[in-house]
Coordinates of C-alpha atoms and ligand atoms in Angstrom, one line a residue:
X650 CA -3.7 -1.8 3.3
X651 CA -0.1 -0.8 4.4
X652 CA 1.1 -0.3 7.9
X653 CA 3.9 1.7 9.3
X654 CA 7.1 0.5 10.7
X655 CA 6.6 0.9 14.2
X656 CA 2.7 -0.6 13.5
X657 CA 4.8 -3.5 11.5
X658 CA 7.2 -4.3 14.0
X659 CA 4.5 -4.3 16.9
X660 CA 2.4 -7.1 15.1
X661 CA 6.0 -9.4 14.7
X662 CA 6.7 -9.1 18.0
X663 CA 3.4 -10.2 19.2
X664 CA 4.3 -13.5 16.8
X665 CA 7.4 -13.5 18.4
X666 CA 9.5 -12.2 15.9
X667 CA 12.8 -10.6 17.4
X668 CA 12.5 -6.8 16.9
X669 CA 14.9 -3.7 17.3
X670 CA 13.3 -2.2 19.8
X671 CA 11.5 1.3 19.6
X672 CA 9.2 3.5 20.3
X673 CA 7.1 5.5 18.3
X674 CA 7.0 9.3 19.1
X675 CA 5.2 12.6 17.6
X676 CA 7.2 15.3 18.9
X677 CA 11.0 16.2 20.3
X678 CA 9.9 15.5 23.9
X679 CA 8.1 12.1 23.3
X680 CA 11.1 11.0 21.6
X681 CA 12.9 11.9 24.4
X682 CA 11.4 9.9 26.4
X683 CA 11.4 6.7 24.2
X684 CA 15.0 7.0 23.8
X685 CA 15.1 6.9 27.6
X686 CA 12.8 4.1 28.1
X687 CA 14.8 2.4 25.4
X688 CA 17.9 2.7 27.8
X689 CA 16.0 1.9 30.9
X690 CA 14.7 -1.2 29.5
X691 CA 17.9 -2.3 26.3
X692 CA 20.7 -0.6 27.9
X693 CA 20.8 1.1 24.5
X694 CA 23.7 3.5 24.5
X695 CA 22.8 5.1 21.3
X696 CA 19.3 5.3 19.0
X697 CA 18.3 6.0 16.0
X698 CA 15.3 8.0 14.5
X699 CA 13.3 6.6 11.8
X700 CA 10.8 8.6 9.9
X701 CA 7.4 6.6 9.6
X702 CA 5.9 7.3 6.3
X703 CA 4.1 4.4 3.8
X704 CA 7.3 4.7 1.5
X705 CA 10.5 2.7 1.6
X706 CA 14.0 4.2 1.1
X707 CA 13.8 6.5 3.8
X708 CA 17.2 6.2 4.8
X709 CA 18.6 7.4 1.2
X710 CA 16.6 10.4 1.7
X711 CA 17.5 11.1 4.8
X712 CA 14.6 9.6 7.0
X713 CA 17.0 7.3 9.2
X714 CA 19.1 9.3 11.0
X715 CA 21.9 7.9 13.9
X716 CA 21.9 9.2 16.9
X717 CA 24.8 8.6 19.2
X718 CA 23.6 10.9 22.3
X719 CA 21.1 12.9 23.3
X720 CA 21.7 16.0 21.9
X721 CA 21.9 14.6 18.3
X722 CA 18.8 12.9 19.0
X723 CA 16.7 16.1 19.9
X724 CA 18.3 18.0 16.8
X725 CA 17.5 14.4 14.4
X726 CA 13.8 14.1 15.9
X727 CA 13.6 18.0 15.3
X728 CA 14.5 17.8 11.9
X729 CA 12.6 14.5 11.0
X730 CA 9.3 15.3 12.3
X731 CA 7.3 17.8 9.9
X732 CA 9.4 17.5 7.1
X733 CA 9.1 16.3 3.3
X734 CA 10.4 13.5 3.3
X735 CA 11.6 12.5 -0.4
X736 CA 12.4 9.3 -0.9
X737 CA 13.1 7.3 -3.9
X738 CA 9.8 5.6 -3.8
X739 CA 7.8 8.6 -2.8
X740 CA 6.5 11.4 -5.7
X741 CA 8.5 14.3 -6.0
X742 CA 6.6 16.3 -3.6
X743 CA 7.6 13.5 -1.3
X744 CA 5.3 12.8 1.9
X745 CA 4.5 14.6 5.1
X746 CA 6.3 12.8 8.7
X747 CA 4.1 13.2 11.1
X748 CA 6.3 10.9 13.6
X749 CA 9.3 8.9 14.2
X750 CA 10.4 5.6 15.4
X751 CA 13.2 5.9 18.3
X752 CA 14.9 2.4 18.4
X753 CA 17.8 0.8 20.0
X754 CA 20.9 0.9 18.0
X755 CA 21.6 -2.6 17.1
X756 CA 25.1 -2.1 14.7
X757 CA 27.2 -2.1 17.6
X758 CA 30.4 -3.2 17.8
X759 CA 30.8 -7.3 18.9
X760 CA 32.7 -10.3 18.4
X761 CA 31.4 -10.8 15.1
X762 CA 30.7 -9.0 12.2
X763 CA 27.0 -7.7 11.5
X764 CA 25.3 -9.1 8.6
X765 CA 22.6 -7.7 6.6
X766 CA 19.8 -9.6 5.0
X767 CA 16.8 -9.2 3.0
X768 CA 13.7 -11.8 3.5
X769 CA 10.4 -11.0 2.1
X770 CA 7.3 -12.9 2.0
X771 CA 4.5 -12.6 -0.7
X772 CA 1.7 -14.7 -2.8
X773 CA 3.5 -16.0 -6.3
X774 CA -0.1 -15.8 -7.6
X775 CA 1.8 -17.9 -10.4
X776 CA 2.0 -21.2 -8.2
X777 CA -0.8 -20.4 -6.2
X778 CA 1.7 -20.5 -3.1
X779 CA 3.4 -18.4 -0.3
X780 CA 7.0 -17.4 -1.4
X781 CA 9.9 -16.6 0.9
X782 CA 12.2 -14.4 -1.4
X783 CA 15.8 -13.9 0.7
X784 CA 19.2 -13.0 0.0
X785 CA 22.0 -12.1 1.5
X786 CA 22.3 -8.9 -0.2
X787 CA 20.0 -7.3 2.3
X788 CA 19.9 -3.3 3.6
X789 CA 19.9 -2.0 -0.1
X790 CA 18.0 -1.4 -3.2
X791 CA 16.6 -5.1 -3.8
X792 CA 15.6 -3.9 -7.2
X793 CA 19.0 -3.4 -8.0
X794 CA 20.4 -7.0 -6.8
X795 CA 17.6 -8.2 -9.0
X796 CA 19.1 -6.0 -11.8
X797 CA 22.8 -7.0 -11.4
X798 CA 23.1 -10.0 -9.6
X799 CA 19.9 -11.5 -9.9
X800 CA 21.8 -15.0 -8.8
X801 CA 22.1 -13.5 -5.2
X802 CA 18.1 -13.8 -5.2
X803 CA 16.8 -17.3 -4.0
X804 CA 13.0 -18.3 -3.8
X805 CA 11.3 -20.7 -1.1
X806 CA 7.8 -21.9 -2.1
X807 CA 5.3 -22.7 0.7
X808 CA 2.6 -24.9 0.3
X809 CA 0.2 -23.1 2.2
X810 CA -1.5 -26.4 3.6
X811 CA 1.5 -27.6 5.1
X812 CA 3.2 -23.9 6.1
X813 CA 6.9 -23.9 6.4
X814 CA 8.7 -27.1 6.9
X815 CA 12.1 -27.1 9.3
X816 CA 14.3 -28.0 6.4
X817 CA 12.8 -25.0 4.2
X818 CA 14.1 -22.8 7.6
X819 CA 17.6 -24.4 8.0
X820 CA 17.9 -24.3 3.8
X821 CA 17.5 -20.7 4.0
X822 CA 19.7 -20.1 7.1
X823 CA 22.3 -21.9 5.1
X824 CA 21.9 -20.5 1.9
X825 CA 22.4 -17.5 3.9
X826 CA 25.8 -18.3 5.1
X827 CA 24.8 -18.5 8.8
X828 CA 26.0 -20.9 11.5
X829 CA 26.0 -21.6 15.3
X830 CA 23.9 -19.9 17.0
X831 CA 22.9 -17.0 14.2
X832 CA 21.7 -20.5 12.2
X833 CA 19.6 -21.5 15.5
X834 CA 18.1 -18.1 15.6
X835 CA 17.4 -17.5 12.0
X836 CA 15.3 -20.7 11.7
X837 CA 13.0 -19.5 14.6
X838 CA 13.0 -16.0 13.2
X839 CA 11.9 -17.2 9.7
X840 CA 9.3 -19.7 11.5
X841 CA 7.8 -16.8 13.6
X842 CA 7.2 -14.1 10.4
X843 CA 5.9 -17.0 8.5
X844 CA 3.1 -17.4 11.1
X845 CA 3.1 -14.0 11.3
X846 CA 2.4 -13.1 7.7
X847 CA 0.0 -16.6 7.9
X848 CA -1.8 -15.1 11.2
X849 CA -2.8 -11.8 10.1
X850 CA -3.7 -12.5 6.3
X851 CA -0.9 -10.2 5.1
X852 CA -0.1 -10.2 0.9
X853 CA 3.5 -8.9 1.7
X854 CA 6.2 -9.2 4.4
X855 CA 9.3 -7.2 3.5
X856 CA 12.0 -7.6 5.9
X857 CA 14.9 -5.1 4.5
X858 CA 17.3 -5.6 6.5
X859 CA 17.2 -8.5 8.3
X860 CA 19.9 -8.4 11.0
X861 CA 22.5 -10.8 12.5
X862 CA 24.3 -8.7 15.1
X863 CA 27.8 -9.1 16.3
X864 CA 26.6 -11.1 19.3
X865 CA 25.3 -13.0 17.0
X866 CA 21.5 -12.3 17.3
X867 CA 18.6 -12.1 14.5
X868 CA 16.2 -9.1 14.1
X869 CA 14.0 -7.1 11.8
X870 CA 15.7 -3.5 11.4
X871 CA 13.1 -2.8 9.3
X872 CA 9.0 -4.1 8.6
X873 CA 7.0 -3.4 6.0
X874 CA 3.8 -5.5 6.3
X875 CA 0.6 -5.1 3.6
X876 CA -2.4 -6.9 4.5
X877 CA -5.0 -8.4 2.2
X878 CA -7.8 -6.0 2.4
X879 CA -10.2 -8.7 1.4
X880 CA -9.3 -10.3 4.7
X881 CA -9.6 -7.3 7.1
X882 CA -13.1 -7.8 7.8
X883 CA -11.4 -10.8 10.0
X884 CA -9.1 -8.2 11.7
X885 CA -10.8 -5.4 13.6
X886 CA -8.1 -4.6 15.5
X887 CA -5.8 -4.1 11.9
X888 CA -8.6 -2.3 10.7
X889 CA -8.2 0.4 13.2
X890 CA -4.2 1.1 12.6
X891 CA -5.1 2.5 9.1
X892 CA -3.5 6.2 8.8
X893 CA -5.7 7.9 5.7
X894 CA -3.1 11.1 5.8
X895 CA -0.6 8.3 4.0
X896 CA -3.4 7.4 1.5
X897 CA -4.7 9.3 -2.0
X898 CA -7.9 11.3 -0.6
X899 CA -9.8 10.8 -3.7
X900 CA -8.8 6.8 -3.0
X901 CA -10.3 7.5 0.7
X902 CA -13.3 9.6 0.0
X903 CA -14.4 6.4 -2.5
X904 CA -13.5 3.9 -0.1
X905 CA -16.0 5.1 2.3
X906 CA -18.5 6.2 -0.2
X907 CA -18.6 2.3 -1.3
X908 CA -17.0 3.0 -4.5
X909 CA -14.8 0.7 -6.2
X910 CA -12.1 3.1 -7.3
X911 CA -8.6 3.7 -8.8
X912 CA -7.3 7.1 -10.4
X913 CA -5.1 7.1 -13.2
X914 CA -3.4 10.0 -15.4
X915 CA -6.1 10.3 -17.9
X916 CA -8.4 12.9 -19.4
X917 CA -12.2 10.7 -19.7
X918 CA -13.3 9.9 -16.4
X919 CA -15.5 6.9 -16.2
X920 CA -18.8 5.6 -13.9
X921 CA -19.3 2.5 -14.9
X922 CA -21.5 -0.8 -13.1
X923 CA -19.3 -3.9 -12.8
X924 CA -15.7 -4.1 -13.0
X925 CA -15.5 -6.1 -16.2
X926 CA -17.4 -3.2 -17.7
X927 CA -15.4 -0.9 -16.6
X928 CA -12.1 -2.5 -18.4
X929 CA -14.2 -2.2 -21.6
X930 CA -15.4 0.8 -20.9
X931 CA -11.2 2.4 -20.4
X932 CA -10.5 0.4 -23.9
X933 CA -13.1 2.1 -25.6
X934 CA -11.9 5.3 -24.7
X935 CA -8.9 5.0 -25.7
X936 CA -10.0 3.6 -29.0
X937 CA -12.0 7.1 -29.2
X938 CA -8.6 9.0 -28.8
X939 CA -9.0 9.7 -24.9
X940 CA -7.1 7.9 -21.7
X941 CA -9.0 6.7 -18.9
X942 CA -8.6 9.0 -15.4
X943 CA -9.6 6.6 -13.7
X944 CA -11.5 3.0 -12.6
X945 CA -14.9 3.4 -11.6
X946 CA -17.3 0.4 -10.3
X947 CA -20.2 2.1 -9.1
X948 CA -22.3 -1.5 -8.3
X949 CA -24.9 -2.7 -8.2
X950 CA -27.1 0.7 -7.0
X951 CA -26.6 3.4 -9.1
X952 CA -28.7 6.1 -7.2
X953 CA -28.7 9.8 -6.9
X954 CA -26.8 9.9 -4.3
X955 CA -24.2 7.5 -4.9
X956 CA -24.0 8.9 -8.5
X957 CA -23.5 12.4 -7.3
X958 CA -20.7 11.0 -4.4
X959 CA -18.7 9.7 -7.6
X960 CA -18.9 13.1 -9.5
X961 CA -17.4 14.9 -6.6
X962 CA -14.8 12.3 -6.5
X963 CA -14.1 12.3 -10.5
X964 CA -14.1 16.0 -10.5
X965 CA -11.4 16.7 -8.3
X966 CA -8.6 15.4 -10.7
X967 CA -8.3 19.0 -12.7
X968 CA -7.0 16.6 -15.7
X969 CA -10.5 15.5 -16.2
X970 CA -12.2 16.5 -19.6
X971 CA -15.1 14.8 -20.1
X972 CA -17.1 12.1 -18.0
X973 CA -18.6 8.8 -19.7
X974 CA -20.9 7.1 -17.7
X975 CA -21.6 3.6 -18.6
X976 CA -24.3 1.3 -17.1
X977 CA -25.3 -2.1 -18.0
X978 CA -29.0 -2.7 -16.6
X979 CA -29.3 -5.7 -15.9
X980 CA -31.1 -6.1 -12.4
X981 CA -30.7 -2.4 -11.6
X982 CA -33.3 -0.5 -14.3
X983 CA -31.9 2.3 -16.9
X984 CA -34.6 4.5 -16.3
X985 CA -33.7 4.6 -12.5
X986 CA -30.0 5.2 -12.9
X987 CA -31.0 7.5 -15.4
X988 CA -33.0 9.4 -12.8
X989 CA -30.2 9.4 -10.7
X990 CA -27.7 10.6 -13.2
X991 CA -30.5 13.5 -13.9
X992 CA -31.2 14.4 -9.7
X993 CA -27.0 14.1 -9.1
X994 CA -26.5 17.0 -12.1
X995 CA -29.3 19.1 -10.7
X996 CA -28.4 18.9 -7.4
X997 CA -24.9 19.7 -8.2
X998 CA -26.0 22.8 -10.4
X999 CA -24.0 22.1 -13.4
X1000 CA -20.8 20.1 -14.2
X1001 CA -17.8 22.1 -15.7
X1002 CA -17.1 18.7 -18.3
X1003 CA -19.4 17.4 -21.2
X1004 CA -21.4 14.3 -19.8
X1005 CA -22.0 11.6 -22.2
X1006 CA -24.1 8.8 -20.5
X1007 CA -24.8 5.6 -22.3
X1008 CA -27.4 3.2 -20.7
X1009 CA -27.8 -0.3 -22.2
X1010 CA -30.2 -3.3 -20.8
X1011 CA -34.0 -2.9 -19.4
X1012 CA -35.8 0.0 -19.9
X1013 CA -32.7 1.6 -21.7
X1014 CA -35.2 3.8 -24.3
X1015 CA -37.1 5.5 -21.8
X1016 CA -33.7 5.9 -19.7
X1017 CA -32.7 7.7 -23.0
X1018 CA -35.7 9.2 -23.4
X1019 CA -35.8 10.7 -19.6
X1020 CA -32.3 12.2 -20.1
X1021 CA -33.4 13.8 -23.3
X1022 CA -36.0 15.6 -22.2
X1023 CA -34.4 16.5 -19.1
X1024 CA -33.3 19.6 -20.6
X1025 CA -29.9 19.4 -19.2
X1026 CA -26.9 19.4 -21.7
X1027 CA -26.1 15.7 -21.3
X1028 CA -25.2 13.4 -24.3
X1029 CA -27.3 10.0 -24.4
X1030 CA -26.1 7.1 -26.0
X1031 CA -27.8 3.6 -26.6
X1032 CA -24.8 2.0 -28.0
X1033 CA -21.1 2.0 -26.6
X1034 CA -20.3 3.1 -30.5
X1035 CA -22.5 5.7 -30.1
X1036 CA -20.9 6.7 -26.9
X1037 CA -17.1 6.6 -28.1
X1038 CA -18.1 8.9 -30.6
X1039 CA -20.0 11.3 -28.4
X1040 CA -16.1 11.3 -26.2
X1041 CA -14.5 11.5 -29.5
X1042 CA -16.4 15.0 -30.4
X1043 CA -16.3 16.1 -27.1
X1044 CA -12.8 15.7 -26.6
X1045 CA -12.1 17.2 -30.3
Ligands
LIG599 P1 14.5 2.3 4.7 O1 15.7 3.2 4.2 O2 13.2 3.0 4.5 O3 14.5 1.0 4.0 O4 14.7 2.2 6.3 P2 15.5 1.1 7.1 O5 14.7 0.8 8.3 O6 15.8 -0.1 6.3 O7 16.8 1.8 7.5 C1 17.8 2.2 6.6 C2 19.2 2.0 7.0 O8 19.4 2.7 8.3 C3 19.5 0.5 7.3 O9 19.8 -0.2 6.2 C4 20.7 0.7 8.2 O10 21.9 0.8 7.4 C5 20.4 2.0 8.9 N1 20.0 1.7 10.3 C6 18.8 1.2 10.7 N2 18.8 1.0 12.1 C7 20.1 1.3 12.5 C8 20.7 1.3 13.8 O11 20.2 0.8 14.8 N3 22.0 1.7 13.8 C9 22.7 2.2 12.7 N4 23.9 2.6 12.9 N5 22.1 2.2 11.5 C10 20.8 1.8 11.4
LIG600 MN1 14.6 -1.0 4.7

């Protein structure tokens, strides 16, 4: 699950992570009023307005505006809020911002120069350890350091039973080319976000940039936190800063049907029980001559209802051609899923895509035998030959 900026930055502060300070505001007026709270409690003499969407690169497509007065902050919040945002990691239809961060200007003017970094934080599921990825090449593309000067990228490896040791912080504040008090700062900075990312069972910190001011202070410009959604039952409170208008709502309408889903670009959509199933299942229709549109783990109870729940899901991709459904009856019986498959089509009238169903395990003849005689144009299948065929006319 991803989390906005403002969300992002909230949470590091809490861990005592040094933030630039903001507020998060849906309209002209509200942002108004952050910007003057901002001053009230900062001294802030200038702001800037940053568009909260799930997608990074929001500056490059104009997202992050500057704001040295009031005036240009009403006209930046006014153009901000409401509009497409395209970004370089958003589709080309770009997303919908339905608010902005105000926050303090921190690239003021000082007695030293500011520095940008990047610091991220993530699982190498390789080594089975936390990673701290940093460089100093922060506040751009980090793709494109990787690309052409992947030398300016350095790793840190946590061992996650002993966290991160003071000489991992003071090698990476070095490595960095910090010292004095930025070095002090930067060590309990990278401490904090480390028992931050720890704290709240996050699989990704990305902290792009990572400032040193000109006085000489370190903060996060910018958050972007994902947590582990197999840990959020732990985190209620997390739980509740989802925003479904940033998410895929064929992606939410499963999600809260139970259904284990994924959509992909293909034309054979797929219901299938288990999830190693289901990865045969997309191979074998692509060995028919189809592409999968999508990854469907139905579970364990294959019912009516949940069965007619995924067809209204599948059905919505207009790219769809043909569904297969594919259950292995193992504990749950074919002829019951096969019941369901035949109440979900009634209920549903008819299905504007051939249906080829192939039910394998107990009681998988009279499953076959039950759809059959249903008198509904479905295709049965015994065999997952059989089936691939059956796609492979369909789709002809
Ligand atoms: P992203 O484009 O989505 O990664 O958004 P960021 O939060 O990283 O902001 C993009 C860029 O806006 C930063 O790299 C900075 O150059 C600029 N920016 C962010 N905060 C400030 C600020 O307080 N003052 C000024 N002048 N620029 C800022
Ligand atoms: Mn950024």
């Amino acid at each position: 699950m991803n989390l906005h900026e403002y969300q992002s930055k909230e949470i590091l502060s809490k861990y005592g992570v040094a933030i630039q300070r903001g507020f998060v505001a849906n309209n002209v007026d509200e942002a108004v009023a952050a910007a003057e709270k901002l001053t009230a409690e900062t001294g802030a003499q200038a702001w800037v307005v940053k568009a909260q969407i799930h997608a990074g690169g929001r500056g490059k497509g104009g997202g992050v505006k500057f704001s040295p007065n009031m005036d240009k902050l009403k006209e930046n919040a006014q153009n901000i809020i409401g509009m497409q945002l395209v970004t370089p990691q958003t589709s080309a239809e770009g997303k919908k911002v339905h608010s902005v961060l105000v926050a303090e200007d921190v690239y003021y003017p000082g007695e030293s120069e500011t520095k940008e970094f990047y610091v991220s934080i993530l699982l190498d599921r390789a080594e089975g350890k936390n990673t701290i990825v940093y460089s100093t090449e922060g506040g751009m593309d980090i793709e494109h350091v990787a690309e052409v000067t992947p030398h300016l990228i350095h790793k840190e490896i946590i061992d996650p039973a002993l966290g991160l040791q003071g000489f991992q912080a003071r090698k990476i504040a070095f490595n960095l080319g910090l010292e004095g008090n930025a070095f002090k700062e930067f060590t309990k900075f990278i401490a904090s976000l480390y028992n931050a990312y720890t704290g709240i069972d996050a699989s990704l910190f990305e902290i792009n940039p990572v400032l040193k001011t000109s006085d000489n202070k370190i903060i996060a410009v910018d958050a972007k936190v994902t947590l582990d959604g197999n840990a959020l039952f732990r985190h209620k409170d997390l739980e509740a800063l989802r925003d479904t208008r940033e998410e895929d709502p064929m992606d939410v309408e499963a999600g809260e049907a139970g259904l284990n889903f994924v959509k992909l670009d293909g034309n054979v959509a797929c219901m299938v029980n288990g999830a190693g199933l289901a990865m045969a299942t997309m191979d074998i229709i692509k060995l028919s001559g189809g592409s999968p549109a999508n990854f469907l783990d139905v579970g364990g109870t294959a019912d009516a209802q949940r069965v007619q729940t995924a067809f209204g899901i599948i059905l919505r991709d207009p790219n769809v051609k043909a569904i297969l459904i594919n259950i292995f009856g193992g504990i749950v019986r074919c002829d019951r899923v096969a019941q369901g498959v035949v109440d979900a089509y009634r209920a549903m009238g008819s299905l504007p895509v051939p249906l080829i169903v192939r039910l394998q395990g107990t009681n998988a003849v009279e499953a076959k035998k039950l759809i059959d005689d249903s008198g509904l144009p479905v295709h049965s299948a015994i065999t997952l030959e059989e089936a691939a065929n059956k796609v492979k006319e369909v789709l002809a």
